[in-house]
Coordinates of C-alpha atoms in Angstrom, one line a residue:
X21 CA -84.2 112.5 78.2
X22 CA -81.3 114.4 76.9
X23 CA -81.9 117.0 74.1
X24 CA -79.6 116.6 71.1
X25 CA -78.6 119.2 68.7
X26 CA -81.0 118.0 66.1
X27 CA -84.1 119.0 68.1
X28 CA -86.5 121.1 66.3
X29 CA -88.1 124.4 67.4
X30 CA -92.0 125.2 67.3
X31 CA -91.5 126.2 63.6
X32 CA -90.0 122.9 62.6
X33 CA -86.5 124.2 62.2
X34 CA -83.5 123.7 64.5
X35 CA -83.1 126.3 67.3
X36 CA -80.7 129.0 67.0
X37 CA -77.4 129.0 68.7
X38 CA -74.8 131.8 69.4
X39 CA -73.2 131.5 65.9
X40 CA -76.7 131.8 64.4
X41 CA -77.5 134.9 66.3
X42 CA -74.1 136.4 65.5
X43 CA -74.7 135.8 61.8
X44 CA -78.1 137.4 62.0
X45 CA -76.7 140.4 63.9
X46 CA -74.1 141.1 61.2
X47 CA -76.6 141.0 58.5
X48 CA -79.0 143.2 60.4
X49 CA -76.4 145.9 61.2
X50 CA -75.3 145.8 57.4
X51 CA -78.9 146.1 56.3
X52 CA -79.7 149.1 58.6
X53 CA -76.6 150.9 57.4
X54 CA -77.7 150.5 53.9
X55 CA -81.2 151.5 54.6
X56 CA -79.9 154.9 56.2
X57 CA -77.7 155.6 53.3
X58 CA -80.4 154.7 50.8
X59 CA -82.9 157.1 52.1
X60 CA -80.4 159.9 52.5
X61 CA -79.1 159.3 49.0
X62 CA -82.7 159.3 47.6
X63 CA -83.4 162.7 49.1
X64 CA -80.4 164.4 47.0
X65 CA -81.2 165.6 43.5
X66 CA -79.2 164.1 40.6
X67 CA -78.8 164.4 36.8
X68 CA -80.9 161.4 36.1
X69 CA -78.1 159.2 34.7
X70 CA -76.6 155.8 35.4
X71 CA -72.9 156.1 35.5
X72 CA -69.8 153.8 35.5
X73 CA -67.5 155.0 38.3
X74 CA -64.5 152.5 38.2
X75 CA -63.2 149.9 40.4
X76 CA -63.4 149.7 44.3
X77 CA -64.9 153.1 44.3
X78 CA -61.9 155.2 43.3
X79 CA -63.5 156.9 40.3
X80 CA -62.0 157.6 37.0
X81 CA -63.8 160.4 34.9
X82 CA -67.3 159.5 35.1
X83 CA -68.9 157.9 32.1
X84 CA -72.7 158.4 31.6
X85 CA -74.1 155.2 30.5
X86 CA -78.0 155.6 30.3
X87 CA -80.7 157.7 31.2
X88 CA -82.5 156.1 34.2
X89 CA -85.8 158.0 34.1
X90 CA -87.3 159.0 30.6
X91 CA -87.1 162.5 29.5
X92 CA -84.9 164.8 27.4
X93 CA -81.3 165.4 28.4
X94 CA -78.4 167.0 26.7
X95 CA -76.1 164.2 27.8
X96 CA -75.5 161.2 25.6
X97 CA -74.3 157.7 26.5
X98 CA -70.5 157.6 26.4
X99 CA -70.0 161.2 27.6
X100 CA -67.2 161.6 30.0
X101 CA -67.5 164.1 32.7
X102 CA -64.6 166.7 32.7
X103 CA -65.9 169.3 35.0
X104 CA -68.9 170.7 37.0
X105 CA -69.4 174.5 37.0
X106 CA -65.8 174.9 35.7
X107 CA -64.4 172.8 38.7
X108 CA -62.3 170.0 37.1
X109 CA -63.5 166.3 38.1
X110 CA -60.2 165.5 39.6
X111 CA -60.4 168.4 42.0
X112 CA -64.1 167.4 42.8
X113 CA -63.1 163.8 43.4
X114 CA -60.1 164.7 45.6
X115 CA -62.2 167.2 47.8
X116 CA -64.9 164.6 48.2
X117 CA -62.1 161.9 49.4
X118 CA -60.7 164.3 51.8
X119 CA -64.3 164.8 53.3
X120 CA -64.4 168.5 52.1
X121 CA -66.8 168.2 49.2
X122 CA -67.5 171.2 46.8
X123 CA -71.3 171.6 46.2
X124 CA -72.3 173.7 43.3
X125 CA -74.6 176.7 44.4
X126 CA -77.4 175.5 42.0
X127 CA -77.4 171.9 43.0
X128 CA -81.1 171.7 43.7
X129 CA -84.0 169.8 42.1
X130 CA -85.5 171.6 39.1
X131 CA -82.5 173.8 38.4
X132 CA -79.7 173.5 35.9
X133 CA -76.0 172.9 36.5
X134 CA -73.2 173.4 33.9
X135 CA -71.4 170.3 32.9
X136 CA -68.2 169.9 30.8
X137 CA -68.0 166.7 29.0
X138 CA -65.9 164.8 26.4
X139 CA -68.0 163.5 23.5
X140 CA -66.3 161.9 20.5
X141 CA -63.1 163.7 21.0
X142 CA -64.9 167.1 21.5
X143 CA -65.2 169.1 24.7
X144 CA -68.8 170.4 25.1
X145 CA -70.3 172.6 27.8
X146 CA -74.0 171.6 28.5
X147 CA -76.6 172.7 30.9
X148 CA -78.2 169.6 32.8
X149 CA -81.4 169.9 34.6
X150 CA -81.5 168.1 38.1
X151 CA -84.4 166.0 39.3
X152 CA -85.2 163.8 42.4
X153 CA -84.2 160.2 42.6
X154 CA -86.6 157.4 42.7
X155 CA -85.9 154.3 44.7
X156 CA -85.3 151.1 42.8
X157 CA -85.4 153.0 39.4
X158 CA -83.5 150.3 37.7
X159 CA -85.8 147.5 38.9
X160 CA -88.1 148.2 36.1
X161 CA -89.2 145.6 33.4
X162 CA -87.5 147.4 30.5
X163 CA -84.3 147.8 32.5
X164 CA -84.4 144.3 33.8
X165 CA -84.8 142.8 30.2
X166 CA -81.8 144.8 29.0
X167 CA -79.7 144.2 32.1
X168 CA -80.8 141.0 33.8
X169 CA -77.7 140.9 36.0
X170 CA -79.7 143.0 38.5
X171 CA -81.9 139.9 39.2
X172 CA -78.9 137.9 40.5
X173 CA -78.5 140.0 43.6
X174 CA -81.9 139.2 45.3
X175 CA -81.6 135.5 43.9
X176 CA -78.3 134.9 45.6
X177 CA -79.5 136.3 48.9
X178 CA -82.7 134.2 48.8
X179 CA -80.6 130.9 48.3
X180 CA -78.4 131.8 51.2
X181 CA -81.3 132.7 53.3
X182 CA -83.1 129.4 52.5
X183 CA -80.0 127.4 53.6
X184 CA -79.6 129.3 56.6
X185 CA -83.4 128.8 57.4
X186 CA -83.0 125.1 57.2
X187 CA -79.6 124.6 58.7
X188 CA -79.1 127.6 61.1
X189 CA -76.8 125.9 63.4
X190 CA -74.3 124.5 60.7
X191 CA -71.2 126.9 60.3
X192 CA -71.2 126.3 56.4
X193 CA -74.9 127.6 56.2
X194 CA -74.1 130.6 58.3
X195 CA -71.2 131.5 56.2
X196 CA -73.1 131.1 53.1
X197 CA -75.7 133.4 54.3
X198 CA -73.0 136.1 55.2
X199 CA -71.5 135.7 51.7
X200 CA -75.0 136.0 50.2
X201 CA -76.0 138.9 52.4
X202 CA -72.9 140.8 51.5
X203 CA -73.1 140.0 47.9
X204 CA -76.7 141.3 48.0
X205 CA -76.1 144.4 49.9
X206 CA -72.9 145.4 48.0
X207 CA -74.4 145.0 44.6
X208 CA -77.8 146.4 45.7
X209 CA -76.5 149.7 46.9
X210 CA -73.9 149.9 44.0
X211 CA -76.4 149.1 41.2
X212 CA -79.9 148.9 42.0
X213 CA -81.6 151.1 44.7
X214 CA -80.1 154.6 44.3
X215 CA -78.0 155.5 41.3
X216 CA -74.3 156.3 41.6
X217 CA -73.5 159.5 39.9
X218 CA -72.1 163.0 40.1
X219 CA -74.1 163.7 43.3
X220 CA -71.9 161.5 45.3
X221 CA -69.1 164.0 44.9
X222 CA -71.0 166.9 46.6
X223 CA -72.0 165.6 50.1
X224 CA -69.9 163.9 52.9
X225 CA -72.6 161.4 53.5
X226 CA -72.6 160.2 49.8
X227 CA -69.0 159.5 48.9
X228 CA -67.4 157.2 51.5
X229 CA -70.7 155.5 52.5
X230 CA -71.3 154.2 49.1
X231 CA -67.7 153.0 48.8
X232 CA -67.6 151.3 52.2
X233 CA -71.1 149.8 52.0
X234 CA -70.9 149.0 48.5
X235 CA -67.4 148.3 46.8
X236 CA -65.4 147.6 50.0
X237 CA -67.9 145.2 51.5
X238 CA -66.2 142.6 49.2
X239 CA -63.0 143.2 51.2
X240 CA -64.4 142.9 54.8
X241 CA -67.2 140.5 54.4
X242 CA -67.9 138.6 51.0
X243 CA -64.3 137.3 50.3
X244 CA -63.5 136.5 53.9
X245 CA -66.7 134.7 54.3
X246 CA -66.0 132.7 51.2
X247 CA -62.6 131.7 52.4
X248 CA -63.7 131.0 55.7
X249 CA -66.4 128.7 54.2
X250 CA -63.9 126.7 52.1
X251 CA -61.8 126.2 55.1
X252 CA -64.5 124.6 57.1
X253 CA -66.7 122.8 54.4
X254 CA -67.1 119.8 53.8
X255 CA -64.2 119.0 56.1
X256 CA -62.5 121.3 58.5
X257 CA -59.0 122.0 57.4
X258 CA -56.1 121.6 59.8
X259 CA -55.0 125.2 60.3
X260 CA -58.5 126.3 61.3
X261 CA -59.1 123.2 63.3
X262 CA -55.9 124.1 65.3
X263 CA -56.6 127.8 65.5
X264 CA -60.4 128.0 65.6
X265 CA -60.5 131.5 66.9
X266 CA -57.3 133.0 65.7
X267 CA -57.5 132.2 62.1
X268 CA -61.1 133.6 61.5
X269 CA -60.1 136.7 63.4
X270 CA -57.2 137.0 61.0
X271 CA -59.3 136.4 57.8
X272 CA -61.9 139.0 58.7
X273 CA -59.5 141.4 60.5
X274 CA -57.2 141.7 57.4
X275 CA -60.1 142.7 55.4
X276 CA -61.4 145.3 57.7
X277 CA -57.7 146.5 58.0
X278 CA -57.2 146.8 54.1
X279 CA -60.5 148.5 53.8
X280 CA -59.7 151.0 56.7
X281 CA -56.2 151.7 55.3
X282 CA -57.7 152.3 51.9
X283 CA -60.0 154.9 53.2
X284 CA -57.4 156.6 55.5
X285 CA -54.8 156.9 52.7
X286 CA -57.4 158.3 50.4
X287 CA -58.6 160.9 52.8
X288 CA -54.8 161.9 53.2
X289 CA -54.6 162.4 49.4
X290 CA -52.8 159.2 48.5
X291 CA -54.5 157.8 45.2
X292 CA -54.7 154.1 45.3
X293 CA -56.0 152.5 42.1
X294 CA -58.3 149.4 42.4
X295 CA -55.8 147.0 41.0
X296 CA -53.7 147.6 44.1
X297 CA -56.6 146.4 46.4
X298 CA -57.0 143.4 43.9
X299 CA -53.4 142.5 44.4
X300 CA -53.6 142.8 48.2
X301 CA -56.9 141.3 49.0
X302 CA -58.8 139.7 46.0
X303 CA -56.0 137.7 44.4
X304 CA -54.7 136.2 47.6
X305 CA -58.1 135.1 48.9
X306 CA -58.9 133.5 45.4
X307 CA -55.7 131.6 45.4
X308 CA -56.2 130.5 49.0
X309 CA -59.8 129.3 48.1
X310 CA -58.5 127.5 45.0
X311 CA -55.7 125.8 47.1
X312 CA -58.3 124.7 49.7
X313 CA -60.7 123.3 47.1
X314 CA -57.8 121.3 45.3
X315 CA -56.5 120.0 48.6
X316 CA -60.0 118.7 49.5
X317 CA -60.4 117.2 46.1
X318 CA -57.1 115.3 46.5
X319 CA -57.3 114.3 50.1
X320 CA -61.0 113.8 51.1
X321 CA -62.0 110.1 50.9
X322 CA -65.3 109.9 52.8
X323 CA -68.0 109.2 50.0
X324 CA -70.5 112.0 51.2
X325 CA -67.9 114.5 51.8
X326 CA -66.2 113.6 48.4
X327 CA -69.5 114.2 46.7
X328 CA -69.9 117.6 48.5
X329 CA -66.4 118.7 47.4
X330 CA -67.1 117.8 43.8
X331 CA -70.2 120.1 43.9
X332 CA -68.3 123.0 45.6
X333 CA -65.5 122.5 43.0
X334 CA -68.0 122.7 40.1
X335 CA -69.9 125.7 41.5
X336 CA -66.6 127.6 42.1
X337 CA -65.2 126.9 38.5
X338 CA -68.4 128.2 37.1
X339 CA -69.4 130.9 39.5
X340 CA -66.0 132.3 40.3
X341 CA -63.9 131.7 37.3
X342 CA -66.7 132.3 34.8
X343 CA -67.4 135.9 35.7
X344 CA -63.7 136.7 35.8
X345 CA -63.0 135.2 32.3
X346 CA -66.2 136.9 30.9
X347 CA -65.4 140.2 32.5
X348 CA -61.7 140.1 31.2
X349 CA -63.0 139.2 27.7
X350 CA -65.5 142.1 27.6
X351 CA -63.1 144.6 29.2
X352 CA -65.5 145.2 32.1
X353 CA -69.2 145.3 32.6
X354 CA -71.6 148.1 31.9
X355 CA -75.4 148.3 31.3
X356 CA -74.8 148.9 27.8
X357 CA -73.9 145.4 27.2
X358 CA -76.3 143.1 25.2
X359 CA -79.0 141.0 26.9
X360 CA -77.2 137.8 26.2
X361 CA -74.2 139.0 28.1
X362 CA -76.4 140.2 31.0
X363 CA -78.0 136.6 31.2
X364 CA -74.6 135.1 31.4
X365 CA -73.7 137.5 34.3
X366 CA -77.2 136.5 35.8
X367 CA -76.7 132.7 35.9
X368 CA -72.8 132.5 36.5
X369 CA -73.0 134.1 39.9
X370 CA -75.8 131.8 40.9
X371 CA -73.7 128.7 40.3
X372 CA -71.6 128.9 43.5
X373 CA -74.5 129.5 46.0
X374 CA -76.6 126.7 44.2
X375 CA -73.9 124.3 44.4
X376 CA -73.1 125.2 48.0
X377 CA -76.7 125.0 48.8
X378 CA -77.1 121.4 47.3
X379 CA -73.8 120.3 49.1
X380 CA -74.8 121.8 52.6
X381 CA -78.3 120.4 52.4
X382 CA -77.0 117.1 51.0
X383 CA -79.9 117.0 48.6
X384 CA -79.6 114.5 45.7
X385 CA -75.8 114.5 45.5
X386 CA -75.5 112.6 42.3
X387 CA -71.9 112.1 41.2
X388 CA -70.7 114.9 38.8
X389 CA -67.1 113.7 38.6
X390 CA -67.3 113.4 34.7
X391 CA -68.3 117.0 34.4
X392 CA -65.6 118.3 36.9
X393 CA -62.8 116.3 35.2
X394 CA -63.7 117.5 31.8
X395 CA -64.0 121.1 33.1
X396 CA -60.7 120.9 34.7
X397 CA -59.1 119.6 31.7
X398 CA -60.4 121.9 29.1
X399 CA -59.9 125.0 31.5
X400 CA -56.3 124.1 31.8
X401 CA -56.0 123.3 28.2
X402 CA -57.6 126.6 27.1
X403 CA -55.2 128.5 29.3
X404 CA -52.1 126.7 28.1
X405 CA -53.2 126.9 24.3
X406 CA -54.1 130.7 24.9
X407 CA -50.5 131.3 26.3
X408 CA -48.9 129.3 23.6
X409 CA -50.9 131.1 20.9
X410 CA -50.2 134.7 22.1
X411 CA -46.6 133.8 22.8
X412 CA -45.9 132.3 19.4
X413 CA -47.7 135.2 17.7
X414 CA -45.6 137.8 19.7
X415 CA -42.4 135.9 19.1
X416 CA -43.0 135.2 15.4
X417 CA -44.0 138.8 14.8
X418 CA -40.8 140.0 16.5
X419 CA -38.8 137.6 14.2
X420 CA -40.5 138.9 11.1
X421 CA -39.9 142.6 12.3
X422 CA -36.2 141.8 12.9
X423 CA -35.8 140.1 9.6
X424 CA -37.9 142.3 7.2
X425 CA -38.6 145.4 9.3
X426 CA -42.4 144.7 9.2
X427 CA -44.8 142.3 10.7
X428 CA -46.6 139.5 8.8
X429 CA -49.9 137.6 8.8
X430 CA -47.9 134.5 8.4
X431 CA -47.3 134.6 12.3
X432 CA -51.0 134.2 13.1
X433 CA -51.3 131.3 10.4
X434 CA -48.3 129.5 11.9
X435 CA -49.5 130.0 15.3
X436 CA -52.9 128.7 14.5
X437 CA -51.6 125.6 12.9
X438 CA -49.4 124.9 15.8
X439 CA -52.4 125.1 18.1
X440 CA -54.3 122.6 15.9
X441 CA -51.3 120.2 16.1
X442 CA -50.8 120.6 19.8
X443 CA -54.4 120.3 20.7
X444 CA -54.8 116.4 21.0
X445 CA -51.3 115.7 22.6
X446 CA -51.7 118.5 25.1
X447 CA -55.2 117.2 25.9
X448 CA -53.9 113.7 26.7
X449 CA -51.1 115.0 28.7
X450 CA -53.3 117.3 30.8
X451 CA -55.9 114.5 31.3
X452 CA -53.2 112.2 32.6
X453 CA -51.7 114.9 34.9
X454 CA -55.1 115.7 36.4
X455 CA -55.9 112.0 36.9
X456 CA -52.6 111.4 38.7
X457 CA -53.1 114.5 40.8
X458 CA -56.8 114.4 41.8
X459 CA -58.1 111.1 40.7
X460 CA -55.2 108.9 41.7
X461 CA -57.2 105.9 42.9
X462 CA -59.2 105.8 39.5
X463 CA -55.9 106.3 37.5
X464 CA -54.2 103.6 39.4
X465 CA -57.1 101.2 38.9
X466 CA -57.1 102.0 35.2
X467 CA -53.4 101.3 34.9
X468 CA -53.7 98.0 36.9
X469 CA -56.5 96.8 34.6
X470 CA -54.5 97.6 31.5
X471 CA -51.5 95.6 33.0
X472 CA -53.8 92.7 33.8
X473 CA -55.0 92.7 30.2
X474 CA -51.5 92.4 28.9
X475 CA -50.7 89.6 31.5
X476 CA -53.9 87.6 30.6
X477 CA -53.0 87.7 27.0
X478 CA -49.6 86.0 27.5
X479 CA -50.1 84.0 30.6
X480 CA -51.3 80.4 30.4
X481 CA -50.5 79.2 33.9
X482 CA -53.8 78.8 35.8
X483 CA -52.2 79.5 39.2
X484 CA -50.5 82.8 38.1
X485 CA -53.6 83.8 36.3
X486 CA -55.8 83.5 39.5
X487 CA -53.0 85.1 41.6
X488 CA -53.0 88.2 39.1
X489 CA -56.8 88.4 39.2
X490 CA -57.0 88.4 43.0
X491 CA -54.3 91.1 43.1
X492 CA -56.1 93.4 40.7
X493 CA -59.3 93.0 42.8
X494 CA -57.6 93.8 46.0
X495 CA -56.0 96.9 44.5
X496 CA -59.0 98.3 42.6
X497 CA -62.0 97.4 44.6
X498 CA -60.4 96.8 47.9
X499 CA -63.0 94.3 49.2
X500 CA -62.8 92.7 52.8
X501 CA -62.1 89.2 51.2
X502 CA -61.7 87.7 47.8
X503 CA -62.9 84.3 46.8
X504 CA -62.5 82.6 43.4
X505 CA -64.9 79.9 42.1
X506 CA -63.8 77.7 39.3
X507 CA -66.5 76.0 37.0
X508 CA -65.1 73.2 35.0
X509 CA -67.1 72.8 31.8
X510 CA -66.7 69.4 30.0
X511 CA -66.5 69.5 26.3
X512 CA -69.4 67.8 24.2
X513 CA -68.8 64.5 22.7
X514 CA -68.2 64.7 18.8
X515 CA -71.1 63.7 16.8
X516 CA -70.4 60.6 14.7
X517 CA -71.2 60.6 11.1
X518 CA -74.7 59.3 10.4
X519 CA -75.8 59.6 13.9
X520 CA -79.0 61.5 15.2
X521 CA -78.2 65.2 15.2
X522 CA -81.3 66.3 16.9

């Protein structure tokens, strides 16, 4: 008897294939690299503070956010580091990037080091006592309650691991596991295990390993794995079906190339801000993922695959756009945010892996079309109204300034009234545009039924009515055959006056 690909191993799960072993190998290599960095970083003394270091590892002046371990300290939340032992921060950071870090002579546990900080507009010199790091210092109940986003990292990894355990031979499950592993390792090393801080500037094994294993893992693993997943699931797109080896090599190769180029230029002294990496890598990948999802939503017709697409679309809108919008509104994320904001950042990243897990495992794929349609409508509507509002405010303010040499609150009032007047018309137009673009069959069916209602109201010829009903059924339901049964109902004889009416 020939064995099929659905056979089960001794553990009850499908046996591993080459793709499964490659997936496991990549995750193991990254985990070992992080473990080596973690234990080395934990052996270095530090000042005991959790810091905000800027985007993609290219650090702006360090901001001290909160004390990780209890104990007195001359630093306060919000302090900005200007210099260490008289050496300006910019010089310290530039030397660390060139693999020639400066290490203060007194940088030892139990000793004090001079910091120059900016606090409330004042420049202060303080003596900071150094201590040894403790692993997983942030994974304490008090910290988790105030900053629950830390819980999302292991939860995303567990979701990806569970899907891979159940479907190890499916490409979508393998890519979801890589995405989850990269997300977990990146954030764990950046936020949770050992604290990023001033100590990263003073050893060659601290600065670039944290950036490459942490921030840049988005470039060479997380984003490429997500794009690759959207190109193969739930249906394989034509480009990747035509170039099954070349296209994945380009997807992952360009991420590795961008990361390596960033490191090489930084070592040579070229200062690249995080926004340049976002323009080169993050924005194009997100645009390609969005285009792939919209293409699937508009073209996939198989019932099961269409349900899977809807789940992925919903998870992407909530899990990808949600954090970006929230991050933009807050102006960045820090541990000083409220617990409510932390809960939002906890649940929003879970939406994408959860929806992907449901779609890959095909577990109770109930129809969520109404949720997706309304989310699409109100997302587009919010963006259009926001653009109109800010554009009208800027334009009206410019007009008032040109006329009266000063601004006016009337611009805000008029813009608000315009938004209120445009809400319903815009919502209707956007709804019709989305229906035509992504729900064409349903849109055509509704239009056909509306036309039939008008025709039935005015038509009295029986033959024409039957032909119209058959045409509508064929266009909307598309059955294999149509039969019309007519039942003739004879009217009751009129009751004569004085007769028996029982």
